[in-house]
Amino acid sequence: VTDITYIRPHEGWLYLAVVVDLFSRKIIGWSMQSRMTKDIVLNALLMAVWRRNPQKQVLVHSDQGSQYTSHEWQSFLKSHGLEGSMSRRGNCHDNAVAESFFQLLKRERIKKKIYGKREEARSVIFDYIEMFYNSKRRHGSSNQ
């Protein structure tokens, strides 16, 4: 499952795209940029493919945002043997796992502090994903 959220430091918007493994509930790919373009989702998916190196076809679920309907996204899926799936229009419940991660991130890290610069927020988000969420935080549905 993949999705995008935004964080607003004083310096301006910071967008975060993630790819969540539905089995482990871990973030296997992520990318942050100051603009919400197709590159942010492609970079997150590239990280996920690099980390997992899937040997058989994998389903990648997203919403119907322009980043996920782009020719480049569709080409990337095809060239890496991935199958795309999209939520029903306007239904955030189809992407509940990613939305749940974003809610935890914002509740546990983002809302506790106002960040001045994007780089400060980026550092905190990196630490949350790689040093806490993926390695220490229990993931209830998978008992990990």
mmCIF file with all atom_site columns, C-alpha atoms in Angstrom:
data_model
loop_
_atom_site.group_PDB
_atom_site.id
_atom_site.type_symbol
_atom_site.label_atom_id
_atom_site.label_alt_id
_atom_site.label_comp_id
_atom_site.label_asym_id
_atom_site.label_entity_id
_atom_site.label_seq_id
_atom_site.pdbx_PDB_ins_code
_atom_site.Cartn_x
_atom_site.Cartn_y
_atom_site.Cartn_z
_atom_site.occupancy
_atom_site.B_iso_or_equiv
_atom_site.pdbx_formal_charge
_atom_site.auth_seq_id
_atom_site.auth_comp_id
_atom_site.auth_asym_id
_atom_site.auth_atom_id
_atom_site.pdbx_PDB_model_num
ATOM 1   C CA . VAL A 1 1   ? 0.000   0.000   0.000   1.00 0.00 ? 1   VAL A CA 1
ATOM 2   C CA . THR A 1 2   ? 1.329   3.454   -0.839  1.00 0.00 ? 2   THR A CA 1
ATOM 3   C CA . ASP A 1 3   ? 0.167   6.973   -0.050  1.00 0.00 ? 3   ASP A CA 1
ATOM 4   C CA . ILE A 1 4   ? 1.319   10.564  0.509   1.00 0.00 ? 4   ILE A CA 1
ATOM 5   C CA . THR A 1 5   ? 0.889   12.918  3.457   1.00 0.00 ? 5   THR A CA 1
ATOM 6   C CA . TYR A 1 6   ? 2.156   16.383  4.231   1.00 0.00 ? 6   TYR A CA 1
ATOM 7   C CA . ILE A 1 7   ? 3.883   18.085  7.126   1.00 0.00 ? 7   ILE A CA 1
ATOM 8   C CA . ARG A 1 8   ? 4.112   21.851  7.472   1.00 0.00 ? 8   ARG A CA 1
ATOM 9   C CA . PRO A 1 9   ? 7.295   23.221  9.020   1.00 0.00 ? 9   PRO A CA 1
ATOM 10  C CA . HIS A 1 10  ? 7.555   27.034  9.145   1.00 0.00 ? 10  HIS A CA 1
ATOM 11  C CA . GLU A 1 11  ? 9.764   26.908  6.046   1.00 0.00 ? 11  GLU A CA 1
ATOM 12  C CA . GLY A 1 12  ? 6.993   25.402  3.873   1.00 0.00 ? 12  GLY A CA 1
ATOM 13  C CA . TRP A 1 13  ? 5.384   22.089  2.957   1.00 0.00 ? 13  TRP A CA 1
ATOM 14  C CA . LEU A 1 14  ? 7.191   18.762  3.213   1.00 0.00 ? 14  LEU A CA 1
ATOM 15  C CA . TYR A 1 15  ? 5.545   15.785  1.517   1.00 0.00 ? 15  TYR A CA 1
ATOM 16  C CA . LEU A 1 16  ? 6.123   12.193  2.602   1.00 0.00 ? 16  LEU A CA 1
ATOM 17  C CA . ALA A 1 17  ? 5.336   9.191   0.404   1.00 0.00 ? 17  ALA A CA 1
ATOM 18  C CA . VAL A 1 18  ? 5.464   5.716   1.939   1.00 0.00 ? 18  VAL A CA 1
ATOM 19  C CA . VAL A 1 19  ? 5.137   2.116   0.805   1.00 0.00 ? 19  VAL A CA 1
ATOM 20  C CA . VAL A 1 20  ? 3.802   -0.141  3.570   1.00 0.00 ? 20  VAL A CA 1
ATOM 21  C CA . ASP A 1 21  ? 4.212   -3.928  3.525   1.00 0.00 ? 21  ASP A CA 1
ATOM 22  C CA . LEU A 1 22  ? 0.752   -5.208  4.467   1.00 0.00 ? 22  LEU A CA 1
ATOM 23  C CA . PHE A 1 23  ? 2.100   -8.405  6.034   1.00 0.00 ? 23  PHE A CA 1
ATOM 24  C CA . SER A 1 24  ? 4.697   -6.882  8.365   1.00 0.00 ? 24  SER A CA 1
ATOM 25  C CA . ARG A 1 25  ? 3.156   -3.370  8.507   1.00 0.00 ? 25  ARG A CA 1
ATOM 26  C CA . LYS A 1 26  ? 6.672   -1.969  8.120   1.00 0.00 ? 26  LYS A CA 1
ATOM 27  C CA . ILE A 1 27  ? 7.564   0.986   5.930   1.00 0.00 ? 27  ILE A CA 1
ATOM 28  C CA . ILE A 1 28  ? 9.645   -0.610  3.171   1.00 0.00 ? 28  ILE A CA 1
ATOM 29  C CA . GLY A 1 29  ? 9.939   2.496   1.008   1.00 0.00 ? 29  GLY A CA 1
ATOM 30  C CA . TRP A 1 30  ? 9.659   6.214   1.631   1.00 0.00 ? 30  TRP A CA 1
ATOM 31  C CA . SER A 1 31  ? 10.619  9.550   0.129   1.00 0.00 ? 31  SER A CA 1
ATOM 32  C CA . MET A 1 32  ? 10.324  13.200  1.202   1.00 0.00 ? 32  MET A CA 1
ATOM 33  C CA . GLN A 1 33  ? 10.292  16.300  -0.985  1.00 0.00 ? 33  GLN A CA 1
ATOM 34  C CA . SER A 1 34  ? 9.129   19.898  -0.838  1.00 0.00 ? 34  SER A CA 1
ATOM 35  C CA . ARG A 1 35  ? 6.850   19.347  -3.855  1.00 0.00 ? 35  ARG A CA 1
ATOM 36  C CA . MET A 1 36  ? 4.260   16.648  -4.434  1.00 0.00 ? 36  MET A CA 1
ATOM 37  C CA . THR A 1 37  ? 5.323   15.262  -7.807  1.00 0.00 ? 37  THR A CA 1
ATOM 38  C CA . LYS A 1 38  ? 5.416   11.809  -9.336  1.00 0.00 ? 38  LYS A CA 1
ATOM 39  C CA . ASP A 1 39  ? 9.107   11.560  -8.374  1.00 0.00 ? 39  ASP A CA 1
ATOM 40  C CA . ILE A 1 40  ? 8.261   11.316  -4.682  1.00 0.00 ? 40  ILE A CA 1
ATOM 41  C CA . VAL A 1 41  ? 6.162   8.164   -5.177  1.00 0.00 ? 41  VAL A CA 1
ATOM 42  C CA . LEU A 1 42  ? 8.593   6.670   -7.696  1.00 0.00 ? 42  LEU A CA 1
ATOM 43  C CA . ASN A 1 43  ? 11.486  7.120   -5.248  1.00 0.00 ? 43  ASN A CA 1
ATOM 44  C CA . ALA A 1 44  ? 9.493   5.504   -2.421  1.00 0.00 ? 44  ALA A CA 1
ATOM 45  C CA . LEU A 1 45  ? 8.575   2.545   -4.629  1.00 0.00 ? 45  LEU A CA 1
ATOM 46  C CA . LEU A 1 46  ? 12.148  2.214   -5.904  1.00 0.00 ? 46  LEU A CA 1
ATOM 47  C CA . MET A 1 47  ? 13.341  1.937   -2.286  1.00 0.00 ? 47  MET A CA 1
ATOM 48  C CA . ALA A 1 48  ? 10.693  -0.722  -1.589  1.00 0.00 ? 48  ALA A CA 1
ATOM 49  C CA . VAL A 1 49  ? 11.690  -2.746  -4.667  1.00 0.00 ? 49  VAL A CA 1
ATOM 50  C CA . TRP A 1 50  ? 15.370  -2.438  -3.757  1.00 0.00 ? 50  TRP A CA 1
ATOM 51  C CA . ARG A 1 51  ? 14.738  -3.546  -0.160  1.00 0.00 ? 51  ARG A CA 1
ATOM 52  C CA . ARG A 1 52  ? 12.397  -6.436  -0.958  1.00 0.00 ? 52  ARG A CA 1
ATOM 53  C CA . ASN A 1 53  ? 13.632  -7.557  -4.415  1.00 0.00 ? 53  ASN A CA 1
ATOM 54  C CA . PRO A 1 54  ? 10.335  -9.327  -5.197  1.00 0.00 ? 54  PRO A CA 1
ATOM 55  C CA . GLN A 1 55  ? 10.746  -12.602 -7.105  1.00 0.00 ? 55  GLN A CA 1
ATOM 56  C CA . LYS A 1 56  ? 7.088   -12.880 -8.064  1.00 0.00 ? 56  LYS A CA 1
ATOM 57  C CA . GLN A 1 57  ? 4.347   -10.433 -8.902  1.00 0.00 ? 57  GLN A CA 1
ATOM 58  C CA . VAL A 1 58  ? 3.414   -8.100  -6.041  1.00 0.00 ? 58  VAL A CA 1
ATOM 59  C CA . LEU A 1 59  ? 0.279   -5.974  -5.774  1.00 0.00 ? 59  LEU A CA 1
ATOM 60  C CA . VAL A 1 60  ? 0.891   -2.257  -5.151  1.00 0.00 ? 60  VAL A CA 1
ATOM 61  C CA . HIS A 1 61  ? -2.241  -0.451  -3.938  1.00 0.00 ? 61  HIS A CA 1
ATOM 62  C CA . SER A 1 62  ? -2.649  3.332   -4.097  1.00 0.00 ? 62  SER A CA 1
ATOM 63  C CA . ASP A 1 63  ? -5.287  6.006   -4.332  1.00 0.00 ? 63  ASP A CA 1
ATOM 64  C CA . GLN A 1 64  ? -6.176  7.616   -7.660  1.00 0.00 ? 64  GLN A CA 1
ATOM 65  C CA . GLY A 1 65  ? -3.916  10.641  -7.258  1.00 0.00 ? 65  GLY A CA 1
ATOM 66  C CA . SER A 1 66  ? -2.202  12.011  -10.351 1.00 0.00 ? 66  SER A CA 1
ATOM 67  C CA . GLN A 1 67  ? 1.163   10.658  -9.199  1.00 0.00 ? 67  GLN A CA 1
ATOM 68  C CA . TYR A 1 68  ? -0.221  7.107   -9.291  1.00 0.00 ? 68  TYR A CA 1
ATOM 69  C CA . THR A 1 69  ? -2.052  7.480   -12.590 1.00 0.00 ? 69  THR A CA 1
ATOM 70  C CA . SER A 1 70  ? 0.999   8.912   -14.375 1.00 0.00 ? 70  SER A CA 1
ATOM 71  C CA . HIS A 1 71  ? 2.589   7.122   -17.311 1.00 0.00 ? 71  HIS A CA 1
ATOM 72  C CA . GLU A 1 72  ? 5.891   6.922   -15.398 1.00 0.00 ? 72  GLU A CA 1
ATOM 73  C CA . TRP A 1 73  ? 4.245   5.157   -12.433 1.00 0.00 ? 73  TRP A CA 1
ATOM 74  C CA . GLN A 1 74  ? 2.501   2.653   -14.684 1.00 0.00 ? 74  GLN A CA 1
ATOM 75  C CA . SER A 1 75  ? 5.738   2.022   -16.616 1.00 0.00 ? 75  SER A CA 1
ATOM 76  C CA . PHE A 1 76  ? 7.686   1.492   -13.387 1.00 0.00 ? 76  PHE A CA 1
ATOM 77  C CA . LEU A 1 77  ? 5.137   -1.053  -12.176 1.00 0.00 ? 77  LEU A CA 1
ATOM 78  C CA . LYS A 1 78  ? 5.259   -2.943  -15.455 1.00 0.00 ? 78  LYS A CA 1
ATOM 79  C CA . SER A 1 79  ? 9.050   -2.923  -15.768 1.00 0.00 ? 79  SER A CA 1
ATOM 80  C CA . HIS A 1 80  ? 9.448   -4.330  -12.234 1.00 0.00 ? 80  HIS A CA 1
ATOM 81  C CA . GLY A 1 81  ? 6.743   -7.005  -12.515 1.00 0.00 ? 81  GLY A CA 1
ATOM 82  C CA . LEU A 1 82  ? 4.383   -5.231  -10.116 1.00 0.00 ? 82  LEU A CA 1
ATOM 83  C CA . GLU A 1 83  ? 0.617   -5.063  -10.438 1.00 0.00 ? 83  GLU A CA 1
ATOM 84  C CA . GLY A 1 84  ? -1.146  -1.785  -9.699  1.00 0.00 ? 84  GLY A CA 1
ATOM 85  C CA . SER A 1 85  ? -4.409  -1.518  -7.792  1.00 0.00 ? 85  SER A CA 1
ATOM 86  C CA . MET A 1 86  ? -6.306  1.678   -6.981  1.00 0.00 ? 86  MET A CA 1
ATOM 87  C CA . SER A 1 87  ? -8.798  2.715   -4.323  1.00 0.00 ? 87  SER A CA 1
ATOM 88  C CA . ARG A 1 88  ? -12.297 3.733   -5.159  1.00 0.00 ? 88  ARG A CA 1
ATOM 89  C CA . ARG A 1 89  ? -12.418 7.456   -5.814  1.00 0.00 ? 89  ARG A CA 1
ATOM 90  C CA . GLY A 1 90  ? -12.655 9.477   -2.599  1.00 0.00 ? 90  GLY A CA 1
ATOM 91  C CA . ASN A 1 91  ? -12.545 6.444   -0.287  1.00 0.00 ? 91  ASN A CA 1
ATOM 92  C CA . CYS A 1 92  ? -9.687  6.804   2.222   1.00 0.00 ? 92  CYS A CA 1
ATOM 93  C CA . HIS A 1 93  ? -10.729 3.549   3.939   1.00 0.00 ? 93  HIS A CA 1
ATOM 94  C CA . ASP A 1 94  ? -9.271  1.572   1.027   1.00 0.00 ? 94  ASP A CA 1
ATOM 95  C CA . ASN A 1 95  ? -5.851  2.887   2.104   1.00 0.00 ? 95  ASN A CA 1
ATOM 96  C CA . ALA A 1 96  ? -6.441  2.537   5.846   1.00 0.00 ? 96  ALA A CA 1
ATOM 97  C CA . VAL A 1 97  ? -3.052  0.990   6.658   1.00 0.00 ? 97  VAL A CA 1
ATOM 98  C CA . ALA A 1 98  ? -1.097  3.914   5.201   1.00 0.00 ? 98  ALA A CA 1
ATOM 99  C CA . GLU A 1 99  ? -3.504  6.411   6.776   1.00 0.00 ? 99  GLU A CA 1
ATOM 100 C CA . SER A 1 100 ? -3.033  4.681   10.132  1.00 0.00 ? 100 SER A CA 1
ATOM 101 C CA . PHE A 1 101 ? 0.758   5.011   9.852   1.00 0.00 ? 101 PHE A CA 1
ATOM 102 C CA . PHE A 1 102 ? 0.445   8.723   9.020   1.00 0.00 ? 102 PHE A CA 1
ATOM 103 C CA . GLN A 1 103 ? -1.830  9.237   12.028  1.00 0.00 ? 103 GLN A CA 1
ATOM 104 C CA . LEU A 1 104 ? 0.704   7.538   14.329  1.00 0.00 ? 104 LEU A CA 1
ATOM 105 C CA . LEU A 1 105 ? 3.613   9.542   12.910  1.00 0.00 ? 105 LEU A CA 1
ATOM 106 C CA . LYS A 1 106 ? 1.785   12.814  13.373  1.00 0.00 ? 106 LYS A CA 1
ATOM 107 C CA . ARG A 1 107 ? 0.519   11.957  16.855  1.00 0.00 ? 107 ARG A CA 1
ATOM 108 C CA . GLU A 1 108 ? 3.805   10.537  18.157  1.00 0.00 ? 108 GLU A CA 1
ATOM 109 C CA . ARG A 1 109 ? 6.298   12.925  16.527  1.00 0.00 ? 109 ARG A CA 1
ATOM 110 C CA . ILE A 1 110 ? 4.961   15.751  14.384  1.00 0.00 ? 110 ILE A CA 1
ATOM 111 C CA . LYS A 1 111 ? 2.316   17.275  16.681  1.00 0.00 ? 111 LYS A CA 1
ATOM 112 C CA . LYS A 1 112 ? 4.687   17.272  19.639  1.00 0.00 ? 112 LYS A CA 1
ATOM 113 C CA . LYS A 1 113 ? 6.888   19.961  18.107  1.00 0.00 ? 113 LYS A CA 1
ATOM 114 C CA . ILE A 1 114 ? 6.753   22.766  15.568  1.00 0.00 ? 114 ILE A CA 1
ATOM 115 C CA . TYR A 1 115 ? 9.615   22.425  13.114  1.00 0.00 ? 115 TYR A CA 1
ATOM 116 C CA . GLY A 1 116 ? 11.266  25.502  11.664  1.00 0.00 ? 116 GLY A CA 1
ATOM 117 C CA . LYS A 1 117 ? 13.034  23.955  8.693   1.00 0.00 ? 117 LYS A CA 1
ATOM 118 C CA . ARG A 1 118 ? 12.115  21.076  6.414   1.00 0.00 ? 118 ARG A CA 1
ATOM 119 C CA . GLU A 1 119 ? 15.472  19.432  7.133   1.00 0.00 ? 119 GLU A CA 1
ATOM 120 C CA . GLU A 1 120 ? 14.651  19.287  10.847  1.00 0.00 ? 120 GLU A CA 1
ATOM 121 C CA . ALA A 1 121 ? 11.301  17.598  10.145  1.00 0.00 ? 121 ALA A CA 1
ATOM 122 C CA . ARG A 1 122 ? 12.967  15.296  7.594   1.00 0.00 ? 122 ARG A CA 1
ATOM 123 C CA . SER A 1 123 ? 15.501  14.153  10.209  1.00 0.00 ? 123 SER A CA 1
ATOM 124 C CA . VAL A 1 124 ? 12.789  13.434  12.791  1.00 0.00 ? 124 VAL A CA 1
ATOM 125 C CA . ILE A 1 125 ? 10.712  11.496  10.242  1.00 0.00 ? 125 ILE A CA 1
ATOM 126 C CA . PHE A 1 126 ? 13.739  9.456   9.129   1.00 0.00 ? 126 PHE A CA 1
ATOM 127 C CA . ASP A 1 127 ? 14.475  8.592   12.753  1.00 0.00 ? 127 ASP A CA 1
ATOM 128 C CA . TYR A 1 128 ? 10.838  7.697   13.439  1.00 0.00 ? 128 TYR A CA 1
ATOM 129 C CA . ILE A 1 129 ? 10.587  5.351   10.430  1.00 0.00 ? 129 ILE A CA 1
ATOM 130 C CA . GLU A 1 130 ? 13.998  3.686   10.489  1.00 0.00 ? 130 GLU A CA 1
ATOM 131 C CA . MET A 1 131 ? 14.980  3.742   14.161  1.00 0.00 ? 131 MET A CA 1
ATOM 132 C CA . PHE A 1 132 ? 11.607  3.379   15.885  1.00 0.00 ? 132 PHE A CA 1
ATOM 133 C CA . TYR A 1 133 ? 8.594   2.379   13.780  1.00 0.00 ? 133 TYR A CA 1
ATOM 134 C CA . ASN A 1 134 ? 10.251  -0.383  11.742  1.00 0.00 ? 134 ASN A CA 1
ATOM 135 C CA . SER A 1 135 ? 12.522  -1.732  14.455  1.00 0.00 ? 135 SER A CA 1
ATOM 136 C CA . LYS A 1 136 ? 10.950  -1.140  17.875  1.00 0.00 ? 136 LYS A CA 1
ATOM 137 C CA . ARG A 1 137 ? 7.266   -0.302  17.589  1.00 0.00 ? 137 ARG A CA 1
ATOM 138 C CA . ARG A 1 138 ? 4.914   -3.264  17.918  1.00 0.00 ? 138 ARG A CA 1
ATOM 139 C CA . HIS A 1 139 ? 2.691   -3.813  14.917  1.00 0.00 ? 139 HIS A CA 1
ATOM 140 C CA . GLY A 1 140 ? -0.570  -5.135  16.345  1.00 0.00 ? 140 GLY A CA 1
ATOM 141 C CA . SER A 1 141 ? -2.074  -6.926  13.370  1.00 0.00 ? 141 SER A CA 1
ATOM 142 C CA . SER A 1 142 ? 1.071   -8.977  12.700  1.00 0.00 ? 142 SER A CA 1
ATOM 143 C CA . ASN A 1 143 ? 2.108   -9.505  16.353  1.00 0.00 ? 143 ASN A CA 1
ATOM 144 C CA . GLN A 1 144 ? 5.568   -8.122  15.608  1.00 0.00 ? 144 GLN A CA 1
#
